[in-house]
XYZ file of C-alpha atoms in Angstrom:
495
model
C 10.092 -26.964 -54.072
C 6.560 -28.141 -53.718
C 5.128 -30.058 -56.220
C 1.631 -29.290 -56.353
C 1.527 -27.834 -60.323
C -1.030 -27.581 -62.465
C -3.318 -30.422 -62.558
C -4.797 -29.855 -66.337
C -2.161 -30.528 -68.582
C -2.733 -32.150 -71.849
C -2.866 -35.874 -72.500
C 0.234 -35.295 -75.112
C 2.333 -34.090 -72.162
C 2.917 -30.450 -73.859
C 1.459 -28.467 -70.827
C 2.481 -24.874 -70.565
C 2.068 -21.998 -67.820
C 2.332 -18.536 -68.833
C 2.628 -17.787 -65.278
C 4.825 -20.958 -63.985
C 7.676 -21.200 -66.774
C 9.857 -18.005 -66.755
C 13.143 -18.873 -67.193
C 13.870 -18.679 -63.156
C 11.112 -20.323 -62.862
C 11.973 -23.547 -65.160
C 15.194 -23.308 -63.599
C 13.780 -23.993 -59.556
C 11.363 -26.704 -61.097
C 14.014 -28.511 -62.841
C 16.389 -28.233 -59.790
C 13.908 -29.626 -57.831
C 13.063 -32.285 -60.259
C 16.897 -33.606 -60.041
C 16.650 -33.642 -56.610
C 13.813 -35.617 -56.335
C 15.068 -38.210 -59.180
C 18.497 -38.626 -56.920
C 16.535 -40.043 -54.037
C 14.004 -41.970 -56.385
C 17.481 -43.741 -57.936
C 18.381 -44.487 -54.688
C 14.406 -46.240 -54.255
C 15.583 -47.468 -57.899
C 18.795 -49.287 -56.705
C 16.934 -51.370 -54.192
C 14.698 -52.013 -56.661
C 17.361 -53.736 -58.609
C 18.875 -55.277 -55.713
C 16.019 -57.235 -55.128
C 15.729 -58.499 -59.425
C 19.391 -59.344 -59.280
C 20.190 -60.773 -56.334
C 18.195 -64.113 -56.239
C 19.020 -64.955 -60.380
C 22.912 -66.479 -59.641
C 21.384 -68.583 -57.239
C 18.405 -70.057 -57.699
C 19.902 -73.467 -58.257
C 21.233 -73.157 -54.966
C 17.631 -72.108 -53.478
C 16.331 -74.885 -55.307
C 18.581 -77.050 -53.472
C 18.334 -75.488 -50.004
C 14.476 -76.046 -50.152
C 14.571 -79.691 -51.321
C 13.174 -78.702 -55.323
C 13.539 -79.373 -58.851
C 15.342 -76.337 -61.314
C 11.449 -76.090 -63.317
C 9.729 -75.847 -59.669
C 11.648 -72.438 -59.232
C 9.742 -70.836 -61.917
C 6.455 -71.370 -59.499
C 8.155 -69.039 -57.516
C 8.432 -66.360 -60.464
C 4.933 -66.994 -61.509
C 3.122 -66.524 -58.073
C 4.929 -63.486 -57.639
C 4.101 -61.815 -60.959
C 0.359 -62.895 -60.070
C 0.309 -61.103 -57.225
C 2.154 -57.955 -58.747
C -0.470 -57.910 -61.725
C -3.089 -57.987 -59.261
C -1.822 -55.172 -56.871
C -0.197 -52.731 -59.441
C -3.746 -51.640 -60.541
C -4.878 -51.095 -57.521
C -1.571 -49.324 -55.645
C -1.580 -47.525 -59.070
C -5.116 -46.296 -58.771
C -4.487 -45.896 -55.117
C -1.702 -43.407 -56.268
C -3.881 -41.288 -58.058
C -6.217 -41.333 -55.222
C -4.314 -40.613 -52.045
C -1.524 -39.262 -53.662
C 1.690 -41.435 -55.302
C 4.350 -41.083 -52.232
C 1.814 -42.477 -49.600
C 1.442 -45.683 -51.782
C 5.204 -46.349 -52.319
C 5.815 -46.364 -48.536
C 2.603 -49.136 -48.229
C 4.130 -50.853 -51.227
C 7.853 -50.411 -49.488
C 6.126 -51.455 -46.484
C 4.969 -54.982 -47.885
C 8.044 -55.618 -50.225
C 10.226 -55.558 -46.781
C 7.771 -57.983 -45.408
C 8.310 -60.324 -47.964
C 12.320 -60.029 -48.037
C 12.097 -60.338 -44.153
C 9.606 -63.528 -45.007
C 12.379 -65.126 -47.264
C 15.071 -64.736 -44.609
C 13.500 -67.025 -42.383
C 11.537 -69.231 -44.692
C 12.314 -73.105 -44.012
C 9.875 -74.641 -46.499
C 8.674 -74.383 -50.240
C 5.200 -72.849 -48.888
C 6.170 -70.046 -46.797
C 9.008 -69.434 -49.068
C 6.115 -68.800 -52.031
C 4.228 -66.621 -49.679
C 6.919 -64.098 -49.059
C 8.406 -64.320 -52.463
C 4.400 -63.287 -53.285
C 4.668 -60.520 -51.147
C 7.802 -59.156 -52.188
C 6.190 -58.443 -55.958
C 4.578 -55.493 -54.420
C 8.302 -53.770 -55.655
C 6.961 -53.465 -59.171
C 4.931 -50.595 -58.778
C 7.731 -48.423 -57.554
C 8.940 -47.253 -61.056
C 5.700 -46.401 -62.707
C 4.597 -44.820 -59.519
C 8.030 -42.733 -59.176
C 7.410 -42.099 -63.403
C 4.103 -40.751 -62.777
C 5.768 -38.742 -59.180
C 8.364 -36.919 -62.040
C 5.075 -36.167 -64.707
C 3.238 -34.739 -62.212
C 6.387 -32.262 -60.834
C 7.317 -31.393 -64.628
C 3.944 -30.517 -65.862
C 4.490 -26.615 -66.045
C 7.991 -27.108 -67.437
C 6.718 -27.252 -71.084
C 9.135 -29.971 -71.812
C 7.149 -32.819 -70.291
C 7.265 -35.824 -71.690
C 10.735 -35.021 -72.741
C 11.982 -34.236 -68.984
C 10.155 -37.773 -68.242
C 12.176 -39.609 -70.665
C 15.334 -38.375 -69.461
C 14.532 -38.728 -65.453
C 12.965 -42.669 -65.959
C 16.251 -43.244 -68.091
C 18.293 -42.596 -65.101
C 16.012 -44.407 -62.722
C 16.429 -47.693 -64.942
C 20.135 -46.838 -65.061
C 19.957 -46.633 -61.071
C 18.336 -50.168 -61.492
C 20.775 -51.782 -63.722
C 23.282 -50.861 -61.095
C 21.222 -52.300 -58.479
C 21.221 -55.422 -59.978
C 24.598 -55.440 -60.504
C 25.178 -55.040 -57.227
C 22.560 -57.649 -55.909
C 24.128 -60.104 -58.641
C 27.695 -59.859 -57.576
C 27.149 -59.541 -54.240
C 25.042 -62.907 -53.911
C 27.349 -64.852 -56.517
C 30.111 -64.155 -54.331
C 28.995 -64.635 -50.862
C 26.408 -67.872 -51.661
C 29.024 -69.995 -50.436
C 30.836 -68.268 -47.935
C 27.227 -67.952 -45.327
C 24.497 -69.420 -44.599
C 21.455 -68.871 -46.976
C 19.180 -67.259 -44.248
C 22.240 -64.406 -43.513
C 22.478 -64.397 -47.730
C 18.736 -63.587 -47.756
C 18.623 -61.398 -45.251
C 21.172 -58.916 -47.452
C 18.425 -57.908 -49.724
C 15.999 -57.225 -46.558
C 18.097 -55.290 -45.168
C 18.107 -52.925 -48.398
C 14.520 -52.615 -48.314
C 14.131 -51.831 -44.971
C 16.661 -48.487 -46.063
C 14.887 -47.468 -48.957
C 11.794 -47.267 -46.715
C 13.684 -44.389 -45.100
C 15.106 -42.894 -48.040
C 11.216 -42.478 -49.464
C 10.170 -41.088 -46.161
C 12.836 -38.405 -45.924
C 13.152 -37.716 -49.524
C 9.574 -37.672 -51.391
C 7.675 -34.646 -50.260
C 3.801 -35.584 -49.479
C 1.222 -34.639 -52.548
C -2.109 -35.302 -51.865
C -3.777 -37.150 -55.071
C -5.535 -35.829 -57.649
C -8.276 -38.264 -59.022
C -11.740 -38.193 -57.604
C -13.579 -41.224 -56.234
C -12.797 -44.316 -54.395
C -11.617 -47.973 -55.134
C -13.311 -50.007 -57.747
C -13.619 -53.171 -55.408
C -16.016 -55.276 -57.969
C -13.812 -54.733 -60.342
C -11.023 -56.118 -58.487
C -12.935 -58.774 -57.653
C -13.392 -59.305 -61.669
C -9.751 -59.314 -62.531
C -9.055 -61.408 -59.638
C -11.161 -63.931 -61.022
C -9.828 -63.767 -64.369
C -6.405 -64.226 -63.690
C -6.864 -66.715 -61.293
C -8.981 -69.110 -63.819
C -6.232 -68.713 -66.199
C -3.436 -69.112 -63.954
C -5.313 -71.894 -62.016
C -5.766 -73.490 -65.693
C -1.567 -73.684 -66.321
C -1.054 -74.591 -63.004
C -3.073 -77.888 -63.720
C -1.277 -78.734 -67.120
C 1.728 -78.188 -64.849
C 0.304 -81.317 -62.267
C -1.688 -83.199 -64.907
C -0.164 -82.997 -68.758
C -1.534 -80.563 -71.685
C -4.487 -83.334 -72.193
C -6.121 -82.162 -68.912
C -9.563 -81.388 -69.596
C -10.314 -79.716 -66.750
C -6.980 -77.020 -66.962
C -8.416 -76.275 -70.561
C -11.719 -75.681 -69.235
C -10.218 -73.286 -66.616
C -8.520 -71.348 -68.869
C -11.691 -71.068 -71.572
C -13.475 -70.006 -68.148
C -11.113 -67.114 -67.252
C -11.288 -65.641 -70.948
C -14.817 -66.051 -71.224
C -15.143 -63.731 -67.832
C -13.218 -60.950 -69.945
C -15.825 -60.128 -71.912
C -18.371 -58.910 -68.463
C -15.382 -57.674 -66.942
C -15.180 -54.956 -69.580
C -18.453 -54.386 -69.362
C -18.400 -53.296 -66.270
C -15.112 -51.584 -65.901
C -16.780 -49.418 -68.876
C -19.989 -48.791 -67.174
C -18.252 -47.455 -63.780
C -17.269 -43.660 -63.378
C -14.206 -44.376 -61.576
C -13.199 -48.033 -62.685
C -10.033 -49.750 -61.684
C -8.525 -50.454 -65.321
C -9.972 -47.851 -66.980
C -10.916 -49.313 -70.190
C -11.667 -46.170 -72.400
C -7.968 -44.795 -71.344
C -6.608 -48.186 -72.415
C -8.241 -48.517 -75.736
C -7.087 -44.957 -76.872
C -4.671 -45.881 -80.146
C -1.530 -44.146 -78.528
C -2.456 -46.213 -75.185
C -3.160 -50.127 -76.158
C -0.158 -50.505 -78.275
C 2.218 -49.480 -75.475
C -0.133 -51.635 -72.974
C 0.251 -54.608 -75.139
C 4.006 -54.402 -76.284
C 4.555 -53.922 -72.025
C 2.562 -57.445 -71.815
C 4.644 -59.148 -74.475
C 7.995 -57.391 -73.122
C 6.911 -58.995 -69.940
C 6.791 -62.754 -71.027
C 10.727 -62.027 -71.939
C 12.263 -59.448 -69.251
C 10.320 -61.408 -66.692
C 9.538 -64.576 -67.395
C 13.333 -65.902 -68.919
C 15.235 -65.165 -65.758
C 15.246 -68.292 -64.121
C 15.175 -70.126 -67.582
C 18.518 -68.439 -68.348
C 19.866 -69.005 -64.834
C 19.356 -72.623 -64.210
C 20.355 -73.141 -68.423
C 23.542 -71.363 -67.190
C 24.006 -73.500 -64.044
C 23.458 -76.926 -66.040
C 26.319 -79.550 -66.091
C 27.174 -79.911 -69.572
C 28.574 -83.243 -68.642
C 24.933 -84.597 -66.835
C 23.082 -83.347 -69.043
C 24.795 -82.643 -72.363
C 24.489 -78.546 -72.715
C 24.177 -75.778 -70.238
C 27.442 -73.835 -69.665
C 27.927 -75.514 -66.292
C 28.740 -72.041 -64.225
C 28.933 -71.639 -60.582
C 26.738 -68.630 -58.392
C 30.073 -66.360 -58.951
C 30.211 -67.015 -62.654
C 26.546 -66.404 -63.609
C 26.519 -62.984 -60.894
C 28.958 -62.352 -63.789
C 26.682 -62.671 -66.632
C 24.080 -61.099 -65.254
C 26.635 -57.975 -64.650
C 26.825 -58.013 -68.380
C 23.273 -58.031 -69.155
C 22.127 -55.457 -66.711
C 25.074 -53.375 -67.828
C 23.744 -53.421 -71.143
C 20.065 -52.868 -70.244
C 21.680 -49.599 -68.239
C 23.279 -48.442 -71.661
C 20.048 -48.812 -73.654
C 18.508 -47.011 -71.099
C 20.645 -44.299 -71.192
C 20.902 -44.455 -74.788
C 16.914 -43.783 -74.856
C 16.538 -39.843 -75.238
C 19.734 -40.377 -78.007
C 17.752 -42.481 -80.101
C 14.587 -40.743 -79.582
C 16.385 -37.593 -80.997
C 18.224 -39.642 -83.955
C 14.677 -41.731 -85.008
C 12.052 -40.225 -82.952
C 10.577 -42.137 -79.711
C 8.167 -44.052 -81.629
C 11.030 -46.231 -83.634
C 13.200 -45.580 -81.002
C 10.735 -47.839 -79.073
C 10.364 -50.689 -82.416
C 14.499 -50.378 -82.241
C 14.341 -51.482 -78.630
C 11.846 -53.906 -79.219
C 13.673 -55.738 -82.764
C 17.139 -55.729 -80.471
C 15.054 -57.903 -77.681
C 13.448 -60.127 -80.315
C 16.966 -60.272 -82.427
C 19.008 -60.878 -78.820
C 16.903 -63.657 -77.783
C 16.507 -65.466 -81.324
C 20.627 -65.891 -81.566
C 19.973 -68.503 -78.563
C 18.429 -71.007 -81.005
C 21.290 -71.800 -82.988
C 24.266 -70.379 -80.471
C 23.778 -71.470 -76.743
C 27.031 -73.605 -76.685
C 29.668 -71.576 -75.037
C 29.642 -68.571 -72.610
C 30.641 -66.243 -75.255
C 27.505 -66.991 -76.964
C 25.260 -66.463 -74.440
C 27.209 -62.939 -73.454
C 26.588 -62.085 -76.660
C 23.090 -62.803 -77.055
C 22.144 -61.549 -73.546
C 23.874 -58.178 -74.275
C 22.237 -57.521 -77.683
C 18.490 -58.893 -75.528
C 19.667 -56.340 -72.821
C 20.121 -53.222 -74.657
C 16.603 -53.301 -76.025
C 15.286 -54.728 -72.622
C 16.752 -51.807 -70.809
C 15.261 -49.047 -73.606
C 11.782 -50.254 -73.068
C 11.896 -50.675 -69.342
C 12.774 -46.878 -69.807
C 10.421 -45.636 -72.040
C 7.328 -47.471 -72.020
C 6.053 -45.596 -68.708
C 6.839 -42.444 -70.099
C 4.656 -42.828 -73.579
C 2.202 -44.254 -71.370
C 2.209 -41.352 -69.469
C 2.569 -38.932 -72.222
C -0.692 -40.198 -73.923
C -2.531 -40.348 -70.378
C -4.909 -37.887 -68.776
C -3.219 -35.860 -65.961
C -5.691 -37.830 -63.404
C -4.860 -40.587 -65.042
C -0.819 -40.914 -64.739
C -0.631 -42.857 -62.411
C -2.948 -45.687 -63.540
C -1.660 -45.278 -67.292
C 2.098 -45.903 -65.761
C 1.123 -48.687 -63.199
C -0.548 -50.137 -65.698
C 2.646 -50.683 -68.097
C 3.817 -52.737 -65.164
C 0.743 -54.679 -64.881
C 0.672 -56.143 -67.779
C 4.386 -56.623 -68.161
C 3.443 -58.317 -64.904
C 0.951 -60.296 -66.036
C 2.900 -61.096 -68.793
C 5.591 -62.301 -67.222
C 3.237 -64.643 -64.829
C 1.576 -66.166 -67.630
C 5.291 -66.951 -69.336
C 6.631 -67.956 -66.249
C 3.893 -70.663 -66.156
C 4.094 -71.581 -69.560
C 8.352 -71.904 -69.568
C 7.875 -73.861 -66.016
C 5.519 -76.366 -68.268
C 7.887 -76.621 -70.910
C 11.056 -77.449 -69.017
C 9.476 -80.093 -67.286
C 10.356 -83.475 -69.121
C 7.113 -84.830 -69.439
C 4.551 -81.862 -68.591
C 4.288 -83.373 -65.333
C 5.722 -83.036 -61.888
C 7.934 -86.147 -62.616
C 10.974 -83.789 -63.549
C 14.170 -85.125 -65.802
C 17.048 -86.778 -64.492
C 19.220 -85.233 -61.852
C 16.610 -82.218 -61.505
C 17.633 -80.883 -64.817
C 15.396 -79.478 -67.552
C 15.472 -80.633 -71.443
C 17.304 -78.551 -74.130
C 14.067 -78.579 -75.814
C 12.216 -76.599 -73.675
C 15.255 -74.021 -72.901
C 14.502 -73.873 -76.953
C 10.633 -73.427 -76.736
C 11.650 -70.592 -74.221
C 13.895 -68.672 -76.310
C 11.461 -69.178 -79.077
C 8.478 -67.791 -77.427
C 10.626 -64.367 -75.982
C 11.773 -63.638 -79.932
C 8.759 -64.044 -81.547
C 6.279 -62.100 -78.527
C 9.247 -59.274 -79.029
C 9.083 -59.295 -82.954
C 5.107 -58.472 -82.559
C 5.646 -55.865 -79.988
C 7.634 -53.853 -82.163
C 4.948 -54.221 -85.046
C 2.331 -53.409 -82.247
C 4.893 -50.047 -81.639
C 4.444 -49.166 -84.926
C 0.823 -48.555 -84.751
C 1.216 -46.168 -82.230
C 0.340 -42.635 -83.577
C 3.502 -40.057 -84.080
C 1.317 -37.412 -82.195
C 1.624 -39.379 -79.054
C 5.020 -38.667 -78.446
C 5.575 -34.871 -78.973
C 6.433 -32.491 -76.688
């Protein structure tokens, strides 16, 4: 079925077509729709390959390239910098050239970076294609906005939405299952350039699977790319980053990191400026500050500093000798591919559990739920990290609201978006989960250093007290998301 529809829905997603949605004809859209989301799962379980794979062993990529447990988290951080920098544009891209086109490029440069990984012998080419590889983000809020566009004449929108990006994030969860176990049980049986090549591989496939699959829509947004305005955010984040990465080398007293930082928030202010004053902008401000737009935008960014940035926290905490260092739950690769099975298993229930909830409580509390189980999941660390039951149970409680709002924060930002927008509005729930993530990943790699240095702890091993500061910082960014949620407006989210 072709999926050129109507291009002038509503922002609220409740587009109807006198002419378009007779009950045959709802019937051949949805059909098509399905068949569409069955190769985009398939896009989805690469996807979660590549976020599951690397987490059981990171301690064992550590060791391979001659680093300390906190230096991994460098890794995480340059990659989320690059995917908060390239989502807006591949997003905007989408809208311009059309959304397929730009998930082959971003396919394209994701395999580059796996490839990069295979045969990376040092820390700095390592970082490069780890970099590259963050292009992968974009895939699910450009595949979201691929599903809005095909159901806008269905009259069930945002509602068919929902339900498809549920069973995308399902197709995730079992991605990462599958990357999880799969690297947990074969990390000592090869070598770690055949290991790495596993996920490469995968890639490379789902290249082919978008090619054949995804029929070719041409875009529907006017104008070009806002390069100044790239330039802009560029700057921004870099200053800021730049500004953690020097507490990182010299110590929170650092003058100059504090001046770096100050620098990159002061350049917010003309950046918004000028994104308003541009017809075609690259973060389109005025779509972003709508009240059903900016609280999703913002709980995505504070989501982010959790889903994103805890990963390696929770892996290396897992992989800790109890007996060196006096806690961690001293697991092997195999053990923790295990835990993470649990987690992601959960994250696929809450995703699924989405359009049940939204029925039960409506999607605006369904979305607060999600957010108070992350907060709730990530608090019971503080006072019970001591045995593996513990941390299954706290990681399954985090997981079911993780995998709720991976699910449904593209959609609402898609319902509330302008048709040309979708694919910005979507991308952009990414971004700033992105950027979220970086700017955690930063902050957690300062805080389990022993000394806010380079000069790490003994045996390579990060202090209890900053696993602490880390758990801290993911409950308390989730507990203001969901009050954040809860300013969203109820209108956003009908059908």
């Amino acid at each position: 079925m072709d999926d050129r529809t109507p291009s002038t829905p509503p922002s609220t997603g409740t587009a109807t077509d006198p002419v378009t949605t007779t009950p045959a004809a709802t019937i051949s859209l949805k059909q098509g729709l399905w068949a569409v989301v069955g190769f985009l799962i398939c896009v989805e379980i690469a996807s979660g390959i590549l976020q599951g794979f690397y987490t059981p062993i990171f301690s064992d990529i550590a060791v391979h390239l001659g680093i300390q447990d906190a230096d991994v988290n460098w890794f995480e951080a340059a990659q989320l910098i690059v995917s908060a920098l390239c989502v807006p544009l591949l997003a905007r891209l989408g809208d311009v050239i059309g959304h397929r086109k730009v998930l082959l490029l971003a396919t394209a440069i994701t395999a580059l970076g796996s490839w990069m990984l295979a045969f990376s012998p040092t820390f700095s080419t390592f970082l490069i294609g780890w970099a590259l590889q963050g292009a992968y983000v974009v895939w699910l809020p450009l595949e979201v906005a691929i599903i809005h566009r095909r159901t806008a004449a269905s009259g069930q929108q945002a509602r068919l939405t929902r339900r498809a990006s549920g069973f995308l994030v399902a197709g995730l969860e079992i991605g990462v299952i599958i990357g999880a176990l799969t690297s947990g049980a074969l990390v000592e049986a090869t070598s770690m350039t055949v290991l790495l090549m596993l996920p490469a591989i995968a890639v490379t496939v789902c290249f082919a699977v978008i090619w054949f699959g995804v029929e070719n829509v041409p875009g529907t947004s006017a104008g070009g790319i806002d390069w100044p305005g790239l330039g802009m955010i560029t700057a921004v984040i870099g200053l800021i980053m730049a500004g953690l990465i020097t507490i990182r080398l010299q110590g929170p007293a650092s003058p100059l990191a504090w001046a770096l930082i100050l620098a990159g928030l002061v350049l917010v202010l003309p950046f918004v400026r000028i994104e308003r004053a541009r017809a075609e902008p690259l973060i389109d401000v005025r779509v972003l500050m709508q009240p059903a737009q900016w609280p999703v935008q913002l709980t995505a960014f504070l989501f982010g500093m959790s889903v994103l940035g805890a990963q390696i926290p929770l892996s290396t905490f897992a992989r800790t000798d109890p007996a060196t260092a006096g806690f961690g739950l001293g697991a092997s690769a195999g053990f923790v591919s295990t835990l993470v099975g649990l987690y992601v298993i959960s994250m696929a229930g809450g995703a699924l559990l989405v359009p049940v909830l939204a029925r039960l409580v409506g999607p605006r509390l369904s979305l607060v739920v999600a957010a108070l189980l992350v907060a709730g999941g990530y608090a019971l660390f503080l006072p019970f990290h001591d045995t593996t039951w513990q941390t299954m149970a706290n990681m399954m409680v985090a997981g079911l609201g993780s995998g709720a709002l991976v699910a449904s924060l593209p959609a609402a930002a898609a319902a509330a978006a302008p048709p040309e927008r979708t694919g910005f509005a979507t991308g952009m729930t990414n971004a700033t989960k992105t950027l979220g993530g970086a700017i955690a990943s930063s902050v957690f790699a300062i805080a389990l250093a022993s000394t806010g240095s380079l000069a790490g702890p003994a045996a390579g091993h990060a202090p209890l007290s900053g696993y602490l500061t880390v758990w801290a910082v993911c409950a308390v960014t989730a507990l203001v998301a969901a009050v954040c949620l809860l300013l969203v407006p109820r209108s956003a989210f009908q059908d």
